[in-house]
Tab-separated table of C-alpha atoms in Angstrom:
chain	number	residue	atom	x	y	z
A	183	MET	CA	48.491	61.840	115.923
A	184	LEU	CA	50.584	59.235	114.251
A	185	PHE	CA	50.754	61.446	111.004
A	186	ILE	CA	52.215	64.370	113.108
A	187	LEU	CA	54.992	62.186	114.808
A	188	PHE	CA	55.819	60.971	111.518
A	189	LEU	CA	56.191	64.564	110.146
A	190	ILE	CA	58.408	65.559	113.254
A	191	PHE	CA	60.567	62.462	112.591
A	192	LEU	CA	61.237	63.377	109.144
A	193	LEU	CA	61.766	67.147	109.829
A	194	PRO	CA	65.559	67.092	110.792
A	195	SER	CA	66.474	65.184	107.585
A	196	PHE	CA	64.198	67.348	105.440
A	197	ASN	CA	65.772	70.555	106.949
A	198	LYS	CA	69.391	68.657	106.308
A	199	GLU	CA	68.579	68.304	102.435
A	200	PHE	CA	66.909	71.870	102.272
A	201	TYR	CA	70.014	73.569	103.284
A	202	LYS	CA	72.259	71.778	100.595
A	203	THR	CA	73.525	73.383	97.433
A	204	ASP	CA	75.038	71.979	94.339
A	205	ASP	CA	77.260	75.058	93.951
A	206	PRO	CA	81.179	73.647	94.009
A	207	PHE	CA	81.986	77.075	95.468
A	208	PHE	CA	80.451	75.730	98.743
A	209	ASN	CA	82.758	72.787	99.084
A	210	ILE	CA	85.360	75.238	99.754
A	211	PHE	CA	83.879	78.126	101.380
A	212	LYS	CA	80.780	78.633	103.596
A	213	ILE	CA	78.913	81.817	104.572
A	214	LYS	CA	80.016	82.491	108.023
A	215	ASP	CA	77.920	85.483	108.745
A	216	ASP	CA	76.287	88.851	107.520
A	217	ILE	CA	77.149	91.869	109.339
A	218	ILE	CA	75.200	95.061	108.902
A	219	CYS	CA	77.254	98.168	109.771
A	220	LYS	CA	74.381	100.603	110.702
A	221	SER	CA	76.562	103.658	111.558
A	222	VAL	CA	78.404	103.452	107.938
A	223	ASN	CA	77.064	105.234	104.998
A	224	GLY	CA	76.783	102.692	102.195
A	225	TYR	CA	77.156	105.138	99.401
A	226	GLU	CA	80.842	105.697	100.243
A	227	PHE	CA	81.441	101.901	99.275
A	228	GLU	CA	79.926	102.371	95.772
A	229	GLU	CA	82.639	104.445	94.140
A	230	ALA	CA	85.499	102.638	92.433
A	231	PHE	CA	89.201	103.363	94.265
A	232	PHE	CA	87.344	105.316	96.990
A	233	LYS	CA	87.255	103.048	99.915
A	234	LYS	CA	87.509	99.494	100.841
A	235	ILE	CA	87.269	97.291	103.921
A	236	TYR	CA	90.487	95.793	105.344
A	237	ILE	CA	91.060	92.455	106.995
A	238	ASN	CA	93.499	91.976	109.946
A	239	GLU	CA	93.465	88.580	111.731
A	240	ASN	CA	89.669	88.159	112.802
A	241	ASN	CA	89.078	91.780	112.475
A	242	ILE	CA	87.579	94.130	109.742
A	243	GLY	CA	88.696	97.604	109.638
A	244	ILE	CA	86.587	100.273	108.197
A	245	LEU	CA	87.766	104.073	107.930
A	246	HIS	CA	84.968	106.431	107.054
A	247	PHE	CA	83.310	109.637	107.482
A	248	VAL	CA	80.650	110.432	109.955
A	249	ASN	CA	80.214	113.783	108.551
A	250	ASP	CA	82.310	116.364	106.541
A	251	ASN	CA	84.548	117.214	109.751
A	252	GLU	CA	84.754	113.764	111.401
A	253	LEU	CA	86.707	110.673	110.434
A	254	VAL	CA	86.440	107.335	112.447
A	255	PHE	CA	87.939	104.042	112.202
A	256	ARG	CA	85.852	100.907	113.191
A	257	ILE	CA	87.346	97.511	113.896
A	258	ILE	CA	84.852	94.809	114.009
A	259	ASP	CA	85.497	91.383	115.544
A	260	ILE	CA	84.271	88.880	112.964
A	261	ASN	CA	83.568	86.156	115.559
A	262	LYS	CA	81.803	88.481	118.135
A	263	SER	CA	80.323	90.976	115.726
A	264	ASN	CA	81.133	93.767	118.223
A	265	GLU	CA	83.277	96.809	117.465
A	266	LYS	CA	85.601	99.449	118.651
A	267	VAL	CA	85.427	102.872	117.269
A	268	PHE	CA	88.373	105.458	117.142
A	269	ASN	CA	88.380	109.072	116.214
A	270	VAL	CA	91.048	109.794	113.598
A	271	ASN	CA	93.088	113.134	113.352
A	272	ILE	CA	95.445	113.521	110.457
A	273	GLU	CA	98.402	115.829	110.729
A	274	TYR	CA	98.181	118.821	108.154
A	275	PHE	CA	94.774	117.617	106.980
A	276	ASN	CA	91.056	118.510	107.795
A	277	PRO	CA	89.010	115.605	107.121
A	278	LYS	CA	86.934	117.651	104.918
A	279	GLU	CA	89.743	118.089	102.456
A	280	LEU	CA	89.760	114.077	102.061
A	281	ARG	CA	86.230	114.256	100.449
A	282	GLY	CA	86.393	113.356	96.678
A	283	ASN	CA	90.063	112.266	97.001
A	284	LEU	CA	91.573	108.737	96.586
A	285	PHE	CA	92.874	107.461	100.043
A	286	LEU	CA	93.902	104.297	101.069
A	287	TYR	CA	94.353	102.625	104.528
A	288	ALA	CA	95.565	99.424	106.245
A	289	PHE	CA	96.085	98.272	109.815
A	290	SER	CA	97.903	95.817	112.014
A	291	SER	CA	97.288	95.175	115.621
A	292	GLU	CA	99.727	98.144	116.453
A	293	PHE	CA	99.335	100.478	113.458
A	294	LEU	CA	96.718	102.370	111.087
A	295	VAL	CA	98.449	103.494	108.096
A	296	MET	CA	96.907	105.913	105.499
A	297	TYR	CA	97.932	107.192	102.124
A	298	VAL	CA	96.573	110.191	100.357
A	299	ASP	CA	97.973	112.366	97.478
A	300	LYS	CA	101.609	110.818	97.649
A	301	LYS	CA	101.736	111.375	101.417
A	302	LEU	CA	102.039	108.419	104.082
A	303	PHE	CA	100.635	108.690	107.357
A	304	VAL	CA	100.882	106.393	110.277
A	305	GLY	CA	99.406	106.282	113.830
A	306	LYS	CA	99.411	104.011	116.929
A	307	ILE	CA	96.220	102.291	117.762
A	308	SER	CA	96.297	102.546	121.522
A	309	SER	CA	93.585	104.682	122.595
A	310	ARG	CA	90.164	106.117	121.500
A	311	ILE	CA	91.928	108.656	119.384
A	312	ILE	CA	94.431	107.631	116.378
A	313	ASN	CA	96.702	110.714	115.629
A	314	LEU	CA	98.040	110.041	112.074
A	315	LYS	CA	101.364	111.559	111.804
A	316	PHE	CA	102.920	112.715	108.329
A	317	ILE	CA	106.015	110.183	107.618
A	318	MET	CA	106.875	110.953	104.226
A	319	ASN	CA	105.988	112.062	100.595
A	320	LEU	CA	106.294	109.480	98.110
A	321	GLU	CA	107.555	110.086	94.390
A	322	LYS	CA	104.769	108.377	92.719
A	323	TYR	CA	100.964	107.900	93.125
A	324	ILE	CA	99.993	104.607	94.362
A	325	TYR	CA	96.769	102.547	94.447
A	326	TYR	CA	97.360	99.699	96.829
A	327	LEU	CA	98.260	99.302	100.426
A	328	LYS	CA	98.719	96.567	102.856
A	329	VAL	CA	100.440	96.213	106.349
A	330	PHE	CA	101.952	93.284	107.935
A	331	ASP	CA	103.602	93.641	111.487
A	332	ASN	CA	105.865	96.568	110.995
A	333	ARG	CA	106.048	96.806	107.354
A	334	ALA	CA	103.770	98.624	104.831
A	335	TYR	CA	103.492	97.708	101.222
A	336	LEU	CA	102.469	100.472	98.880
A	337	GLY	CA	102.261	99.910	95.104
A	338	THR	CA	100.637	100.477	91.762
A	339	TYR	CA	100.082	98.225	88.564
A	340	GLY	CA	99.726	98.991	84.968
A	341	ILE	CA	99.148	102.226	83.227
A	342	ARG	CA	99.618	105.585	84.932
A	343	GLY	CA	100.529	108.861	83.721
A	344	ASP	CA	101.416	112.531	84.730
A	345	ALA	CA	103.093	115.598	83.193
A	346	ASN	CA	106.106	113.470	82.160
A	347	GLY	CA	104.152	110.936	80.197
A	348	TYR	CA	102.970	107.388	80.687
A	349	GLU	CA	104.663	104.310	82.701
A	350	PHE	CA	103.553	101.000	82.389
A	351	ASN	CA	105.392	98.793	84.993
A	352	SER	CA	104.308	97.735	88.385
A	353	PHE	CA	106.253	98.386	91.645
A	354	LEU	CA	105.902	98.133	95.451
A	355	TYR	CA	107.377	100.514	98.102
A	356	ILE	CA	108.143	98.574	101.190
A	357	VAL	CA	108.398	100.895	104.263
A	358	ASP	CA	109.822	99.888	107.625
A	359	LEU	CA	107.396	101.294	110.263
A	360	ASN	CA	109.859	101.325	112.998
A	361	ASN	CA	112.524	103.570	111.273
A	362	PHE	CA	110.757	104.457	108.003
A	363	SER	CA	113.323	103.284	105.743
A	364	LEU	CA	112.049	102.639	102.030
A	365	LYS	CA	112.753	100.028	99.600
A	366	ASN	CA	111.425	100.260	95.884
A	367	VAL	CA	110.689	96.849	94.241
A	368	ASP	CA	110.111	97.009	90.436
A	369	LEU	CA	107.838	94.062	89.404
A	370	GLY	CA	107.958	94.601	85.771
A	371	ILE	CA	105.590	95.372	82.877
A	372	PRO	CA	102.398	92.959	83.051
A	373	LYS	CA	101.269	91.527	79.906
A	374	GLY	CA	97.979	93.025	79.117
A	375	PHE	CA	98.712	96.214	81.109
A	376	TYR	CA	96.491	98.083	78.529
A	377	PHE	CA	93.318	96.283	80.135
A	378	THR	CA	93.822	98.129	83.324
A	379	LEU	CA	91.835	101.002	81.487
A	380	PHE	CA	88.650	99.053	82.053
A	381	ASN	CA	89.023	97.756	85.532
A	382	PRO	CA	90.801	98.793	88.802
A	383	PRO	CA	93.953	96.885	88.515
A	384	GLU	CA	93.523	94.281	91.231
A	385	VAL	CA	95.877	91.574	89.988
A	386	PHE	CA	98.676	91.885	92.610
A	387	ASP	CA	98.540	91.174	96.269
A	388	VAL	CA	100.710	90.747	99.218
A	389	SER	CA	100.603	88.362	102.253
A	390	SER	CA	103.007	88.259	105.082
A	391	LYS	CA	105.049	85.620	103.169
A	392	TYR	CA	104.702	86.521	99.500
A	393	ILE	CA	103.920	88.977	96.742
A	394	ALA	CA	101.813	87.866	93.939
A	395	HIS	CA	102.048	89.766	90.536
A	396	SER	CA	100.149	88.641	87.735
A	397	ASP	CA	99.758	89.167	83.855
A	398	ILE	CA	96.105	90.034	82.669
A	399	SER	CA	96.110	88.692	79.289
A	400	THR	CA	97.806	85.327	79.822
A	401	TYR	CA	97.618	83.138	82.973
A	402	ASN	CA	100.924	83.647	84.371
A	403	ILE	CA	101.289	84.811	88.042
A	404	ASN	CA	104.983	85.843	89.392
A	405	ILE	CA	105.646	84.878	93.074
A	406	PHE	CA	108.160	86.936	95.132
A	407	ASP	CA	109.279	86.709	98.657
A	408	ASN	CA	108.121	89.692	100.722
A	409	ASP	CA	111.399	91.342	100.231
A	410	GLY	CA	110.815	91.426	96.333
A	411	ARG	CA	112.955	88.549	95.487
A	412	PHE	CA	111.596	86.260	92.604
A	413	LEU	CA	110.586	82.674	93.691
A	414	ILE	CA	108.374	80.858	91.147
A	415	ASN	CA	105.884	81.170	88.443
A	416	ILE	CA	102.059	80.162	88.764
A	417	ASN	CA	100.839	79.269	85.084
A	418	ARG	CA	98.499	76.916	83.705
A	419	GLY	CA	96.660	76.274	80.340
A	420	ASP	CA	93.038	75.395	80.027
A	421	THR	CA	90.660	75.213	77.127
A	422	LEU	CA	88.323	77.545	79.107
A	423	PHE	CA	91.276	80.181	79.289
A	424	ARG	CA	91.370	81.440	75.690
A	425	GLU	CA	94.562	83.565	75.327
A	426	MET	CA	94.609	86.546	73.105
A	427	ASP	CA	96.786	86.359	70.067
A	428	LEU	CA	100.084	88.004	69.874
A	429	HIS	CA	98.977	90.281	67.066
A	430	LEU	CA	96.125	91.841	69.175
A	431	HIS	CA	98.518	92.318	72.157
A	432	GLN	CA	101.080	94.242	69.976
A	433	LYS	CA	98.236	96.190	68.481
A	434	PHE	CA	96.960	97.269	71.901
A	435	SER	CA	100.319	97.860	73.216
A	436	ASN	CA	100.983	100.257	70.441
A	437	LEU	CA	97.772	101.907	70.673
A	438	ILE	CA	98.207	102.881	74.259
A	439	MET	CA	101.768	104.157	73.590
A	440	ASP	CA	100.482	106.330	70.641
A	441	THR	CA	100.014	109.824	71.836
A	442	THR	CA	98.105	110.990	68.923
A	443	ILE	CA	95.289	108.516	69.944
A	444	THR	CA	92.734	109.719	72.526
A	445	LEU	CA	91.828	107.601	75.460
A	446	LYS	CA	88.272	107.273	74.601
A	447	SER	CA	89.411	105.939	71.090
A	448	ALA	CA	91.776	103.386	72.625
A	449	LEU	CA	88.914	102.222	74.939
A	450	ASP	CA	86.443	101.813	72.204
A	451	THR	CA	89.067	99.643	70.178
A	452	MET	CA	89.722	97.307	72.814
A	453	ARG	CA	86.294	97.138	74.682
A	454	SER	CA	84.872	94.339	72.246
A	455	THR	CA	87.910	92.231	72.795
A	456	PHE	CA	87.847	92.560	76.604
A	457	PHE	CA	84.345	91.351	76.884
A	458	SER	CA	84.386	88.974	74.104
A	459	GLY	CA	85.339	85.805	76.263
A	460	ILE	CA	89.053	85.799	75.924
A	461	GLY	CA	90.923	84.690	78.995
A	462	ILE	CA	91.458	87.662	81.359
A	463	ILE	CA	92.871	87.414	84.924
A	464	GLU	CA	90.696	89.943	86.924
A	465	LYS	CA	91.948	89.623	90.498
A	466	VAL	CA	94.422	87.972	92.585
A	467	ASN	CA	94.056	87.572	96.458
A	468	PHE	CA	95.755	85.898	99.248
A	469	ILE	CA	93.285	84.119	101.202
A	470	ASN	CA	95.743	83.415	103.857
A	471	ASP	CA	99.602	83.514	104.140
A	472	SER	CA	99.968	80.854	101.271
A	473	THR	CA	96.749	80.263	99.454
A	474	LEU	CA	95.933	82.476	96.371
A	475	LEU	CA	92.352	82.943	94.893
A	476	VAL	CA	92.422	83.716	91.221
A	477	ARG	CA	89.411	85.301	89.529
A	478	TRP	CA	89.276	85.093	85.769
A	479	TYR	CA	87.281	85.389	82.671
A	480	GLY	CA	86.250	82.321	80.508
A	481	PRO	CA	84.413	82.036	77.359
A	482	LYS	CA	80.989	84.027	76.973
A	483	THR	CA	78.494	81.005	77.004
A	484	ASP	CA	75.527	83.501	77.323
A	485	THR	CA	75.515	86.037	74.534
A	486	THR	CA	72.741	88.081	76.044
A	487	ARG	CA	74.923	88.995	79.293
A	488	TRP	CA	77.588	91.749	78.895
A	489	TYR	CA	80.084	89.590	80.763
A	490	PRO	CA	81.522	86.372	79.925
A	491	ASP	CA	81.678	83.491	82.508
A	492	ILE	CA	83.688	84.063	85.421
A	493	TYR	CA	85.900	81.369	87.024
A	494	TYR	CA	87.855	80.805	90.507
A	495	ASP	CA	91.262	78.894	90.964
A	496	ILE	CA	92.796	78.035	94.233
A	497	TRP	CA	96.453	77.757	94.384
A	498	GLU	CA	98.502	76.836	97.590
A	499	ILE	CA	102.234	77.482	97.896
A	500	ARG	CA	104.101	74.587	99.659
A	501	ASN	CA	107.695	74.730	99.874
A	502	GLU	CA	107.890	77.257	97.186
A	503	THR	CA	105.856	74.837	95.044
A	504	PRO	CA	102.406	76.127	93.619
A	505	ILE	CA	99.781	73.399	93.949
A	506	LEU	CA	96.563	73.761	92.189
A	507	VAL	CA	93.915	72.703	94.781
A	508	ALA	CA	90.789	73.813	92.936
A	509	LYS	CA	90.029	74.988	89.451
A	510	ASN	CA	87.453	76.173	87.034
A	511	ILE	CA	84.933	76.909	89.718
A	512	LEU	CA	82.181	78.937	88.048
A	513	ALA	CA	80.909	81.974	89.661
A	514	ARG	CA	77.209	81.493	89.357
A	515	VAL	CA	74.930	84.198	88.465
A	516	PRO	CA	72.621	84.878	91.302
A	517	SER	CA	69.107	83.456	90.892
A	518	ASP	CA	65.831	84.491	92.678
A	519	SER	CA	65.414	80.882	93.910
A	520	THR	CA	68.914	80.739	95.595
A	521	LEU	CA	68.932	80.835	99.162
A	522	LYS	CA	70.692	83.846	100.667
A	523	GLN	CA	72.967	81.731	102.750
A	524	PHE	CA	74.060	80.380	99.312
A	525	ARG	CA	74.420	83.264	97.355
A	526	PRO	CA	77.362	82.835	94.818
A	527	LEU	CA	80.397	85.228	95.017
A	528	TYR	CA	79.849	86.766	91.574
A	529	SER	CA	80.641	90.421	92.168
A	530	SER	CA	84.310	91.369	92.260
A	531	ARG	CA	83.708	93.793	95.150
A	532	TYR	CA	85.462	91.677	97.911
A	533	GLU	CA	88.685	91.689	100.024
A	534	CYS	CA	90.591	88.594	101.187
A	535	GLY	CA	92.865	87.631	104.141
A	536	SER	CA	93.205	85.463	107.348
A	537	ASN	CA	90.972	82.775	105.587
A	538	TYR	CA	88.103	84.925	104.811
A	539	ILE	CA	86.575	86.496	101.658
A	540	ILE	CA	84.405	89.227	102.562
A	541	SER	CA	82.143	91.182	100.165
A	542	PHE	CA	80.748	94.653	100.683
A	543	GLY	CA	78.185	96.816	99.460
A	544	SER	CA	75.142	98.819	100.132
A	545	THR	CA	72.184	97.492	101.964
A	546	TYR	CA	68.847	99.200	103.177
A	547	CYS	CA	67.674	96.664	105.803
A	548	LYS	CA	69.026	96.957	109.326
A	549	GLU	CA	68.030	93.284	110.006
A	550	LYS	CA	69.773	90.269	108.462
A	551	GLY	CA	66.472	88.449	107.678
A	552	SER	CA	65.832	84.721	107.825
A	553	LYS	CA	68.368	82.002	107.111
A	554	ILE	CA	65.798	80.462	104.679
A	555	GLU	CA	65.332	83.481	102.737
A	556	THR	CA	65.349	83.215	99.006
A	557	LEU	CA	67.465	85.818	97.007
A	558	LYS	CA	63.937	87.139	95.558
A	559	GLN	CA	62.497	87.580	99.074
A	560	TYR	CA	65.804	89.340	100.042
A	561	TYR	CA	65.577	91.674	97.137
A	562	GLU	CA	61.744	92.362	97.926
A	563	ARG	CA	62.586	93.286	101.508
A	564	GLN	CA	65.525	95.650	100.416
A	565	ARG	CA	63.008	97.574	97.985
A	566	GLU	CA	60.736	97.897	101.050
A	567	CYS	CA	63.466	99.110	103.238
A	568	SER	CA	64.730	101.539	100.613
A	569	LYS	CA	61.546	103.448	101.015
A	570	GLU	CA	62.316	104.504	104.568
A	571	ASN	CA	66.147	104.114	104.913
A	572	GLU	CA	69.198	105.462	103.568
A	573	PRO	CA	72.033	102.934	102.307
A	574	ILE	CA	74.387	101.339	105.006
A	575	LEU	CA	77.287	99.121	104.672
A	576	GLY	CA	76.598	95.378	104.482
A	577	LEU	CA	79.381	92.670	104.757
A	578	THR	CA	79.039	89.031	103.849
A	579	ILE	CA	81.871	86.895	105.349
A	580	TYR	CA	82.681	83.859	103.453
A	581	GLU	CA	85.107	81.597	105.441
A	582	PHE	CA	87.702	79.197	103.692
A	583	VAL	CA	87.102	75.667	105.098
A	584	LYS	CA	88.808	73.256	102.770
């Protein structure tokens, strides 16, 4: 009897130690929740550029197909996990026509905004049906869309081509959603633009206060106000960020501009350098209005892996001065013994905003599982669920707590 009481006495302190991790990422973030979207097809979120989630305050927005002829928009409350569902009609478009096309979307408390095929659509979120009205044709293709209050920010980064040849500069269209006036902001040619051939360009972002536009092959991020006026540079040197020499930079720049070189040949020439462990900025995202998450490649310490080591830095902009609040946070490779509640943010498939990082991807199980489940147990459960279920969308919410 005394032994049992002794175990009961020790149990709380044992649990407290058991739920600890030595991963420094969790000194700054915690996993707030997992959300399983049972009505959303997980396959639709596996394709690059095809569809992403969107964060607005404490809500997640998901625009997705129910079937070939029905498009719906879901708003999920992060704190309550409940959702509102809206049917979406698009002027001049049958939803079936969107299948296989790139389309982007964003929302505020008032508007749902969608882009497809150089066309911009806007609808008010006021009833169970959102009617997206055609607003304007845009001159250029875009790959980025965000909305804050009554403004939409649409842009693109790095290499793009059409019948008139290639362009390499980055730009933003800023559209006023009240009078639909448009402003064009040229953000310049980023250093390392040729590496956008390997990854979707995710190295610029917008908050309600700032625009961040990063180089890729050097640690330099330009910060503009949200009207496009340059404010400051964020840059730093670190032995882990090994910058590519100028000779290679010039070689790759010339390679892309040489119209006699095929795209495949250019990729083959640059691939070994891209994955060799040189410094590469992969993503920049605003966690909130003035805090920036930077994801970058460091040296390749494990030569058996294709990717080099991945690191995170966190910058805070205070009075137009950048403050480095956390640096060189290694994105750990998930291991079987890791508790699911401490799984590292290793994949780049995530969105940021409102003090959240939300990763997303396919899952087969409709239940969350135990808090003390290891990743090995989680993967085994997924394999069993995949025998009976089609993939659905799973979200993991990391909350910024520092």
